[in-house]
Amino acid sequence: MGVTMLSRIQFALTVGFHFVFVPLSIGLILFTAIMETLYVRTGDPKYKTLTKFWGRLFTINFLLGVVTGVAMEFQFGTNWSRYSEFMGDIFGSPLAVEALMAFFLESTMLGIWIFGWNKLSKKMHLLAGWLVAIGTHLSAVWIIVANGFMQNPVGYVLRNNRAELVNFWEVLFNPYAWYTYVHTIFACYSVGAFFVLAVAAYHLLRRRNVDMMKASLRIATVFAIIATLGNAITGHFNGQNVALRQPTKFAAMEGVWEGGQGVGFPLFAIPDSANERNAVEVGVIPGLTSFMAFNSTDAHVPGLKDFPVDERPPVGLTFWSFRVMVGLGVLMLVLAALAWWHNRKGTLMERTTLLKFLLWSIPIPYIATNLGWMVAEVGRQPWTVYGLITTADSVSPVALADVVISLGLVVIFYAILVGLDIYLLVRYAKAGPEAMDERQAAVAD
């Protein structure tokens, strides 16, 4: 492996580790804000306890996630200096706004939210919580706007071998970014919802905190159904956007080698990149791929053979990442619907197998969201900025040994942070909200 491939692996691991923290933060803070809203509206102390319980888990995850995000940005200078030189004028703007607007908002309001329970009125404290939630959503906006330019460059001119910003608003309202943003936010909601479902299932299986966990699960099942259905709907429109603006990625996602009109959709296929075909195709539905791409069964869909070999993404990885992501999305929808139904019928406590499935479902949305980003980023190859600069031309001119050392350090550093995050989340999730009530009573005494 050369410098380019090792740098790609390092950045992929960095982003993958960072994305362990991000979706849970976005999904869990919204759930926490909903719980506090119920407390303010009803005055029921149960919701106050749940707000503090889920808020503590959010805070642990958020604080450790900040560290991973800072470390990730260093790589633009260490491993990808040529990329930074080429489009730093554009890439730096949304990242700067993200720090000044979104991160300062969420971090400041989080401090007020944590320490303001006995100092602010109920409504002002609730406002602080919702501002934290808004801040996390705004952070995602600016990060994805920056990524959206890499996927669909707009609002720039090429000058002195650099992409220079000429229209900030065109970059901000890049349609590729907003299709991706909405789809990603629903994915984050799925992570948050299934985290709550898993923790609630753990306590219900042990008949602990039953009343509070039933309340959490009731909201989380609705949250999960909305998120998974939202993912399916926005994923369809996101796919159409890909077909329009990145036809090579779409062809790799769907395993389309021969372009043409009325392209069919195989229910099962195995791509064979060496021979530029699908080695296996089962149950081809005529015209369905064309319809999914352009709302017409007769629409023309370019195939991978329509593009030079060196401009095609890794087909197998893109294809299977997309297929497994969709399959996991369907599984999450089924689990959420079953949990909602049995909870509504009052039979969930007797469905121990379903509760165990929910308990062990925590990795599913994490895997699905990371596979989605793998489709987005691997499917864009060989380009760092689509159509403008390749990955090979973006890497820093550094020695192979330096990248090997930094890759090892990154793996160790992130493994420690993720391990710490998992340990703390498991510890406090298992302790449950009753432990918080006991500590508060001890302090009062």
XYZ file of C-alpha atoms in Angstrom:
445
model
C 0.000 0.000 0.000
C 1.198 3.474 -0.891
C 0.798 6.835 0.792
C -2.519 7.529 -0.935
C -4.202 4.287 0.107
C -2.914 4.454 3.685
C -4.032 8.084 3.955
C -7.460 7.069 2.685
C -7.648 4.267 5.250
C -6.592 6.637 8.013
C -9.188 9.233 7.101
C -11.870 6.551 6.689
C -11.121 5.216 10.175
C -11.099 8.745 11.590
C -14.464 9.615 10.057
C -15.896 6.212 10.964
C -14.839 6.552 14.603
C -16.113 10.151 14.736
C -19.429 9.077 13.288
C -19.902 6.710 16.217
C -20.487 9.831 18.331
C -22.248 12.270 15.982
C -25.530 10.492 15.172
C -26.170 9.527 18.785
C -25.613 13.120 19.887
C -28.073 14.454 17.307
C -30.697 11.798 17.966
C -30.397 11.676 21.748
C -30.492 15.429 22.390
C -33.752 15.700 20.461
C -35.237 12.882 22.522
C -33.993 14.555 25.720
C -35.560 17.876 24.701
C -38.868 16.113 24.032
C -38.739 14.545 27.505
C -38.128 17.916 29.151
C -40.947 19.439 27.127
C -43.278 16.787 28.550
C -42.023 17.598 32.045
C -42.673 21.341 31.623
C -46.120 20.733 30.141
C -47.326 18.066 32.594
C -45.282 18.752 35.732
C -44.807 14.977 36.079
C -41.481 14.420 37.937
C -41.041 11.168 36.019
C -40.198 13.148 32.894
C -37.727 15.319 34.806
C -35.875 12.211 35.966
C -35.879 10.822 32.425
C -34.646 14.134 31.035
C -31.669 14.059 33.395
C -31.028 10.377 32.677
C -30.991 10.649 28.880
C -29.292 14.042 29.105
C -26.399 12.551 31.058
C -25.887 9.882 28.386
C -25.997 12.569 25.697
C -23.435 14.694 27.538
C -20.972 11.804 27.859
C -21.235 11.024 24.166
C -21.102 14.684 23.085
C -17.997 15.599 25.074
C -15.996 12.620 23.828
C -17.237 13.255 20.281
C -15.849 16.787 20.327
C -12.347 15.395 20.846
C -12.653 13.077 17.838
C -13.907 15.920 15.627
C -10.985 18.192 16.452
C -8.462 15.442 15.717
C -10.165 14.681 12.407
C -9.690 18.227 11.081
C -5.922 18.068 11.629
C -5.680 15.523 8.828
C -6.556 18.096 6.196
C -3.159 19.620 6.883
C -1.161 16.482 7.619
C -2.449 13.951 5.084
C -4.353 16.052 2.563
C -2.391 19.286 2.184
C -2.759 19.392 -1.615
C -6.504 19.035 -1.257
C -6.530 21.841 1.336
C -4.448 24.019 -0.947
C -6.777 23.351 -3.885
C -10.093 24.113 -2.179
C -9.296 25.618 1.216
C -10.927 28.863 0.066
C -14.254 27.044 -0.216
C -13.938 24.277 2.347
C -12.808 26.629 5.107
C -15.874 28.895 4.955
C -18.569 26.446 6.111
C -16.220 24.894 8.679
C -15.516 28.326 10.150
C -19.233 29.147 10.305
C -19.881 25.761 11.933
C -17.432 26.550 14.722
C -18.530 30.159 15.256
C -22.272 29.638 14.936
C -23.228 26.059 15.729
C -20.515 24.676 18.005
C -20.378 27.765 20.233
C -24.171 27.713 20.479
C -24.478 24.061 21.456
C -21.479 24.031 23.820
C -22.539 27.249 25.623
C -26.159 26.183 25.937
C -25.103 22.719 27.098
C -23.195 24.298 29.987
C -26.245 26.379 30.889
C -28.465 23.290 30.608
C -26.221 21.120 32.813
C -25.697 23.665 35.600
C -28.968 25.571 35.323
C -31.476 23.126 36.799
C -31.859 25.022 40.066
C -30.999 28.454 38.702
C -33.338 28.931 35.741
C -37.082 28.783 35.399
C -38.524 25.629 33.853
C -39.186 27.335 30.542
C -35.777 29.004 30.308
C -34.056 25.713 31.102
C -36.153 23.994 28.446
C -35.148 26.707 25.969
C -31.481 25.991 26.690
C -32.072 22.315 25.952
C -33.756 23.036 22.639
C -30.946 25.436 21.688
C -28.467 22.613 22.259
C -30.564 20.472 19.910
C -30.697 23.260 17.319
C -26.934 23.704 17.610
C -26.247 20.033 16.880
C -28.495 20.218 13.811
C -26.768 23.398 12.617
C -23.358 21.748 12.991
C -24.509 19.000 10.659
C -25.720 21.615 8.142
C -22.321 23.247 7.726
C -20.351 19.994 7.677
C -22.604 18.561 4.981
C -22.530 21.821 3.009
C -18.746 21.437 2.879
C -19.109 17.807 1.840
C -21.806 18.753 -0.670
C -19.287 20.835 -2.603
C -17.026 17.797 -2.840
C -19.929 15.806 -4.255
C -21.333 18.513 -6.550
C -19.026 21.543 -6.924
C -20.920 24.823 -7.425
C -20.327 28.534 -6.843
C -16.610 28.533 -7.708
C -14.069 29.437 -10.365
C -10.744 27.767 -11.108
C -7.959 30.307 -10.695
C -4.229 29.724 -10.172
C -4.843 25.955 -9.938
C -7.268 26.499 -7.045
C -11.024 26.414 -6.625
C -12.005 29.871 -5.385
C -15.358 30.833 -3.911
C -17.435 33.285 -5.966
C -20.964 32.561 -4.739
C -21.357 31.564 -1.082
C -25.136 31.239 -1.382
C -24.853 28.777 -4.256
C -22.567 26.635 -2.105
C -24.938 26.924 0.863
C -28.028 25.949 -1.137
C -26.295 23.237 -3.145
C -29.101 20.699 -3.760
C -26.728 17.782 -3.273
C -25.935 18.969 0.250
C -29.565 19.327 1.272
C -30.659 15.948 -0.084
C -27.791 14.441 1.915
C -28.541 16.511 5.016
C -32.168 15.460 5.372
C -31.298 11.813 4.766
C -28.444 11.972 7.298
C -30.594 13.622 9.970
C -33.178 10.845 9.740
C -30.315 8.352 10.056
C -29.187 10.127 13.243
C -32.712 9.949 14.599
C -32.659 6.200 13.959
C -29.464 5.853 15.994
C -30.921 7.860 18.876
C -34.246 6.017 18.809
C -32.708 2.548 18.804
C -30.291 3.529 21.560
C -33.279 4.488 23.724
C -35.132 1.308 22.721
C -32.144 -0.846 23.653
C -31.635 0.789 27.056
C -35.370 0.611 27.784
C -35.438 -3.062 26.758
C -32.535 -3.799 29.123
C -34.442 -2.408 32.104
C -37.780 -3.945 31.108
C -36.194 -7.394 30.822
C -35.025 -6.958 34.418
C -38.338 -5.425 35.569
C -36.547 -2.268 36.730
C -37.762 1.334 36.263
C -40.720 -0.149 34.410
C -42.952 2.928 34.448
C -40.234 5.299 33.233
C -38.854 2.899 30.637
C -42.315 2.213 29.239
C -42.747 5.979 28.820
C -39.381 6.208 27.060
C -40.126 3.230 24.857
C -43.557 4.554 23.881
C -41.995 7.732 22.482
C -38.924 5.967 21.069
C -40.975 3.506 19.003
C -42.815 6.359 17.282
C -39.500 8.177 16.893
C -37.926 5.062 15.336
C -40.792 4.467 12.893
C -40.744 8.092 11.723
C -36.947 7.981 11.364
C -36.801 4.725 9.397
C -39.676 5.702 7.102
C -38.055 9.109 6.656
C -34.822 7.391 5.744
C -36.559 5.296 3.100
C -38.356 8.261 1.528
C -35.413 10.652 1.588
C -33.115 7.840 0.470
C -35.180 7.449 -2.692
C -34.898 11.134 -3.555
C -31.240 11.128 -2.578
C -30.711 8.243 -5.009
C -32.394 10.187 -7.782
C -30.114 13.116 -7.026
C -27.107 10.783 -7.298
C -28.382 9.426 -10.620
C -28.619 12.974 -11.954
C -25.307 14.363 -10.695
C -23.058 11.324 -10.157
C -24.124 8.686 -12.677
C -21.032 6.525 -12.095
C -21.881 6.228 -8.399
C -25.480 5.351 -9.191
C -24.386 2.703 -11.696
C -22.083 1.177 -9.072
C -24.817 1.265 -6.408
C -27.226 -0.594 -8.674
C -24.702 -2.813 -10.460
C -25.524 -1.382 -13.906
C -22.803 -2.243 -16.420
C -24.649 -1.799 -19.703
C -26.397 1.560 -19.976
C -29.604 2.000 -21.902
C -33.315 2.662 -21.703
C -35.644 0.676 -19.476
C -32.886 -0.750 -17.267
C -34.140 -3.570 -15.062
C -33.578 -4.099 -11.353
C -32.239 -7.489 -10.162
C -33.544 -8.648 -6.790
C -30.165 -10.278 -6.234
C -26.891 -9.752 -8.045
C -23.158 -10.300 -7.594
C -20.965 -7.771 -9.442
C -17.912 -9.069 -11.286
C -15.636 -6.069 -11.859
C -12.895 -8.095 -13.536
C -15.250 -9.106 -16.353
C -17.402 -5.946 -16.273
C -20.657 -7.744 -15.638
C -22.819 -9.189 -12.902
C -21.787 -12.781 -12.323
C -25.256 -13.545 -10.952
C -28.589 -11.819 -11.562
C -31.818 -13.166 -10.098
C -35.363 -11.867 -10.506
C -34.794 -8.890 -12.799
C -37.786 -6.497 -12.752
C -37.928 -4.745 -16.152
C -37.552 -0.960 -16.128
C -37.446 -0.605 -12.339
C -33.931 0.873 -12.106
C -34.862 3.464 -14.746
C -38.011 4.291 -12.810
C -36.170 4.623 -9.484
C -33.629 6.941 -11.095
C -35.831 9.174 -13.253
C -39.492 8.249 -12.548
C -39.874 6.595 -15.951
C -39.511 2.943 -16.888
C -38.148 4.043 -20.287
C -35.556 6.508 -18.949
C -31.948 6.141 -20.049
C -29.541 5.111 -17.281
C -25.795 5.254 -18.012
C -23.854 2.088 -17.239
C -20.371 1.685 -15.834
C -19.060 0.776 -19.290
C -20.038 4.253 -20.460
C -17.195 5.695 -18.358
C -13.432 5.143 -18.466
C -12.169 2.447 -16.124
C -10.076 4.938 -14.145
C -13.175 7.065 -13.441
C -15.234 4.249 -11.946
C -15.563 3.780 -8.169
C -14.842 0.450 -6.452
C -17.981 -1.334 -7.630
C -18.168 -4.221 -5.183
C -17.715 -2.091 -2.064
C -20.201 0.547 -3.256
C -22.755 -2.040 -4.379
C -22.719 -4.173 -1.222
C -22.548 -1.199 1.143
C -25.714 0.141 -0.445
C -27.503 -3.216 -0.381
C -26.655 -3.999 3.246
C -27.620 -0.455 4.302
C -31.063 -0.858 2.732
C -31.505 -4.306 4.294
C -30.649 -2.989 7.751
C -33.098 -0.130 7.244
C -35.894 -2.605 6.556
C -34.916 -4.634 9.639
C -35.034 -1.503 11.822
C -38.486 -0.604 10.518
C -39.792 -4.104 11.293
C -38.336 -4.061 14.818
C -39.719 -0.591 15.531
C -43.175 -1.495 14.201
C -43.309 -4.705 16.266
C -42.231 -2.847 19.408
C -44.835 -0.134 18.807
C -47.606 -2.683 18.206
C -46.912 -4.829 21.258
C -46.428 -1.780 23.445
C -49.771 -0.408 22.244
C -51.468 -3.783 22.944
C -49.828 -4.006 26.368
C -48.068 -7.276 25.529
C -44.477 -6.060 25.157
C -43.373 -7.169 28.620
C -44.245 -10.758 27.689
C -42.327 -10.574 24.390
C -38.912 -11.234 25.884
C -37.450 -12.335 22.538
C -38.414 -9.024 20.951
C -36.982 -7.119 23.915
C -33.727 -9.040 23.543
C -33.664 -8.179 19.833
C -34.139 -4.507 20.743
C -31.376 -4.726 23.341
C -28.880 -6.102 20.830
C -30.037 -3.828 18.019
C -27.810 -0.911 19.073
C -25.105 -1.643 16.433
C -27.601 -1.880 13.548
C -28.241 1.849 12.919
C -24.548 2.624 13.507
C -23.558 0.113 10.838
C -26.259 1.362 8.463
C -25.232 5.021 8.787
C -21.554 4.261 8.274
C -22.385 2.125 5.242
C -24.370 5.067 3.883
C -21.336 7.329 4.188
C -19.222 4.609 2.609
C -21.534 4.673 -0.413
C -21.302 8.466 -0.545
C -17.517 8.682 -0.216
C -16.251 5.488 -1.859
C -18.810 5.906 -4.632
C -17.291 9.325 -5.426
C -13.872 7.851 -6.140
C -11.493 8.421 -7.840
C -12.414 12.058 -7.118
C -11.889 14.027 -3.923
C -13.891 16.873 -5.445
C -16.095 15.346 -8.113
C -14.740 16.087 -11.555
C -12.113 18.570 -10.310
C -9.337 16.879 -8.340
C -8.574 13.196 -7.796
C -7.722 11.555 -4.514
C -4.243 10.725 -5.779
C -3.613 14.427 -6.471
C -4.966 15.475 -3.058
C -2.624 13.579 -0.755
C 0.265 15.247 1.084
C 3.825 14.668 -0.165
C 4.911 12.779 2.949
C 6.947 9.660 3.574
C 5.220 6.297 3.754
C 6.690 5.637 7.203
C 5.106 8.834 8.545
C 1.654 7.735 7.403
C 2.145 4.255 8.883
C 3.055 5.770 12.260
C 0.183 8.274 12.219
C -2.264 5.536 11.182
C -1.208 3.411 14.134
C -1.529 6.336 16.524
C -4.982 7.188 15.142
C -6.196 3.623 15.672
C -4.925 3.593 19.272
C -6.258 7.082 20.055
C -9.737 6.477 18.670
C -9.971 2.974 20.075
C -9.359 4.420 23.553
C -11.996 7.142 23.058
C -14.612 4.766 21.640
C -13.868 2.242 24.372
C -14.259 4.952 27.010
C -17.516 6.116 25.438
C -18.940 2.594 25.389
C -17.810 1.924 28.971
C -19.377 5.113 30.348
C -22.591 4.778 28.350
C -23.046 1.152 29.415
C -22.258 1.952 33.039
C -24.715 4.819 33.386
C -27.363 3.234 31.159
C -27.337 0.101 33.318
C -27.509 2.165 36.506
C -30.744 3.686 35.253
C -32.680 6.756 36.334
C -33.270 5.312 39.807
C -29.557 5.717 40.583
C -29.836 9.428 39.817
C -32.785 9.775 42.196
C -30.812 7.995 44.928
C -27.818 10.293 44.495
C -30.024 13.394 44.554
C -31.703 12.151 47.761
C -28.290 11.551 49.349
C -27.154 15.066 48.441
C -30.371 16.532 49.863
C -29.825 14.642 53.130
